[in-house]
GROMACS .gro file of C-alpha atoms in nm:
model
  144
    1MET     CA    1  21.599  -6.818  12.382
    2LYS     CA    2  21.698  -6.527  12.555
    3LYS     CA    3  21.337  -6.574  12.750
    4ILE     CA    4  21.484  -6.946  12.802
    5ILE     CA    5  21.756  -6.785  12.968
    6ILE     CA    6  21.606  -6.496  13.142
    7LEU     CA    7  21.410  -6.732  13.288
    8ILE     CA    8  21.665  -6.969  13.429
    9ILE     CA    9  21.846  -6.679  13.510
   10LEU     CA   10  21.617  -6.537  13.728
   11THR     CA   11  21.543  -6.905  13.882
   12ILE     CA   12  21.829  -6.968  13.976
   13THR     CA   13  21.845  -6.479  14.124
   14LEU     CA   14  21.586  -6.565  14.320
   15THR     CA   15  21.673  -6.918  14.458
   16GLY     CA   16  21.968  -6.744  14.607
   17CYS     CA   17  21.806  -6.472  14.740
   18ILE     CA   18  21.604  -6.754  14.992
   19LYS     CA   19  21.759  -6.712  15.333
   20ASN     CA   20  21.768  -6.892  15.683
   21GLU     CA   21  21.607  -6.711  15.870
   22ASN     CA   22  21.567  -6.757  16.244
   23PHE     CA   23  21.331  -6.460  16.396
   24SER     CA   24  21.283  -6.538  16.863
   25GLU     CA   25  20.962  -6.491  17.089
   26THR     CA   26  20.918  -6.436  17.428
   27CYS     CA   27  20.676  -6.637  17.595
   28LYS     CA   28  20.596  -6.515  17.999
   29VAL     CA   29  20.412  -6.660  18.267
   30GLU     CA   30  20.295  -6.532  18.647
   31LYS     CA   31  20.186  -6.658  18.960
   32PHE     CA   32  20.127  -6.516  19.262
   33SER     CA   33  20.055  -6.636  19.569
   34GLU     CA   34  20.052  -6.427  19.903
   35ASN     CA   35  20.477  -6.593  20.066
   36ILE     CA   36  20.646  -6.566  19.648
   37THR     CA   37  20.646  -6.476  19.333
   38ASP     CA   38  20.713  -6.712  19.051
   39LYS     CA   39  20.832  -6.603  18.696
   40THR     CA   40  20.874  -6.839  18.398
   41SER     CA   41  20.977  -6.735  18.088
   42THR     CA   42  21.068  -6.897  17.774
   43LYS     CA   43  21.321  -6.739  17.475
   44VAL     CA   44  21.224  -6.933  17.095
   45THR     CA   45  21.454  -6.882  16.857
   46TYR     CA   46  21.259  -7.026  16.540
   47ASN     CA   47  21.393  -7.022  16.108
   48ASN     CA   48  21.070  -7.027  15.861
   49LYS     CA   49  21.091  -7.418  15.807
   50ASP     CA   50  20.892  -7.396  16.119
   51GLU     CA   51  21.115  -7.549  16.361
   52ILE     CA   52  21.253  -7.387  16.726
   53LEU     CA   53  21.666  -7.410  16.736
   54ASN     CA   54  21.696  -7.305  17.058
   55ALA     CA   55  21.510  -7.176  17.396
   56THR     CA   56  21.587  -7.009  17.661
   57VAL     CA   57  21.361  -7.071  18.047
   58THR     CA   58  21.468  -6.920  18.272
   59LYS     CA   59  21.237  -6.956  18.620
   60THR     CA   60  21.244  -6.680  18.877
   61TYR     CA   61  21.136  -6.672  19.263
   62LYS     CA   62  21.163  -6.394  19.418
   63SER     CA   63  20.931  -6.400  19.795
   64LYS     CA   64  20.749  -6.134  20.001
   65ASN     CA   65  20.817  -6.243  20.317
   66ASP     CA   66  20.989  -6.451  20.631
   67LYS     CA   67  20.735  -6.776  20.440
   68GLY     CA   68  20.800  -6.669  20.106
   69LYS     CA   69  21.224  -6.685  20.225
   70GLU     CA   70  21.100  -7.027  20.283
   71THR     CA   71  20.979  -7.208  19.948
   72ILE     CA   72  21.279  -7.015  19.852
   73LYS     CA   73  21.447  -7.242  20.062
   74SER     CA   74  21.333  -7.541  19.945
   75ILE     CA   75  21.302  -7.487  19.573
   76LYS     CA   76  21.660  -7.414  19.553
   77GLU     CA   77  21.673  -7.786  19.710
   78SER     CA   78  21.503  -7.969  19.512
   79SER     CA   79  21.569  -7.778  19.142
   80ASP     CA   80  21.968  -7.912  19.219
   81THR     CA   81  21.815  -8.253  19.257
   82TYR     CA   82  21.627  -8.150  18.913
   83ASN     CA   83  21.925  -8.027  18.820
   84GLN     CA   84  22.125  -8.322  18.802
   85LYS     CA   85  21.932  -8.496  18.595
   86TYR     CA   86  22.077  -8.246  18.313
   87ALA     CA   87  22.359  -8.190  18.412
   88ASP     CA   88  22.639  -8.458  18.206
   89ASN     CA   89  22.370  -8.363  17.856
   90PRO     CA   90  22.561  -8.156  17.626
   91ASN     CA   91  22.264  -8.012  17.469
   92ILE     CA   92  22.136  -7.808  17.812
   93LYS     CA   93  22.332  -7.561  17.979
   94ILE     CA   94  22.235  -7.452  18.365
   95GLU     CA   95  22.239  -7.083  18.446
   96ILE     CA   96  22.203  -6.954  18.864
   97SER     CA   97  22.179  -6.635  18.765
   98ALA     CA   98  22.076  -6.505  19.152
   99ASP     CA   99  22.104  -6.704  19.437
  100THR     CA  100  21.992  -6.429  19.701
  101GLU     CA  101  21.764  -6.551  20.059
  102ASP     CA  102  21.504  -6.364  19.859
  103GLU     CA  103  21.557  -6.439  19.507
  104TYR     CA  104  21.648  -6.728  19.290
  105GLN     CA  105  21.678  -6.732  18.966
  106ILE     CA  106  21.731  -7.077  18.673
  107LYS     CA  107  21.844  -7.055  18.327
  108TYR     CA  108  21.833  -7.348  18.154
  109HIS     CA  109  21.983  -7.307  17.737
  110LEU     CA  110  21.829  -7.544  17.558
  111LYS     CA  111  21.949  -7.704  17.134
  112VAL     CA  112  21.619  -7.786  17.149
  113GLN     CA  113  21.640  -8.005  16.800
  114LYS     CA  114  21.933  -8.227  16.971
  115LEU     CA  115  21.736  -8.350  17.251
  116ASP     CA  116  21.463  -8.620  17.302
  117ASP     CA  117  21.052  -8.517  17.313
  118ASN     CA  118  21.056  -8.691  17.642
  119ILE     CA  119  21.247  -8.355  17.754
  120LEU     CA  120  21.116  -8.112  17.594
  121ARG     CA  121  20.826  -8.207  17.770
  122GLU     CA  122  20.948  -8.102  18.096
  123PHE     CA  123  20.991  -7.776  18.006
  124GLU     CA  124  20.687  -7.724  17.792
  125LEU     CA  125  20.847  -7.729  17.491
  126ARG     CA  126  20.809  -7.851  17.091
  127LYS     CA  127  21.027  -7.904  16.786
  128ASN     CA  128  20.782  -7.721  16.556
  129SER     CA  129  20.738  -7.400  16.705
  130ILE     CA  130  20.328  -7.366  16.560
  131ARG     CA  131  20.344  -7.718  16.771
  132TYR     CA  132  20.487  -7.471  17.067
  133PHE     CA  133  20.247  -7.149  17.001
  134ASN     CA  134  19.951  -7.338  16.969
  135LEU     CA  135  20.013  -7.523  17.344
  136MET     CA  136  20.104  -7.175  17.462
  137LYS     CA  137  19.766  -7.005  17.297
  138ASN     CA  138  19.576  -7.318  17.473
  139GLU     CA  139  19.730  -7.209  17.839
  140LYS     CA  140  19.612  -6.913  17.768
  141ILE     CA  141  19.991  -6.767  17.761
  142GLU     CA  142  20.079  -6.435  17.640
  143CYS     CA  143  20.334  -6.496  17.356
  144LYS     CA  144  20.550  -6.119  17.213
   0.00000   0.00000   0.00000
């Protein structure tokens, strides 16, 4: 009888020790042209249930010359239209971090589990972290 009681106490104790921890990783992609540098960084927070909870997608554009400044100007104009789609979505927060003629940076803060798959696909995300990291590996993107 003592052994059964000890086993029950151990089971309850061990079950209580299991936590739902959150982890985060960042994947980065850099593209270089003769006029601009285009960097995309995706920081994901996921839990031990293999669900991506939140993601921050940061897009940074820097000009290298006058043509690059024109390119950044057109990127700003097109991103205004792109952002209008998401302006009313409570699960997407849009933040303009840098806005000069030489640099433009925009951040999308996403509540991944509350977004549908079509929106996630636009940000190259999945709700499941294993599938997301496999996608990044297939694209030869390094995640740290």
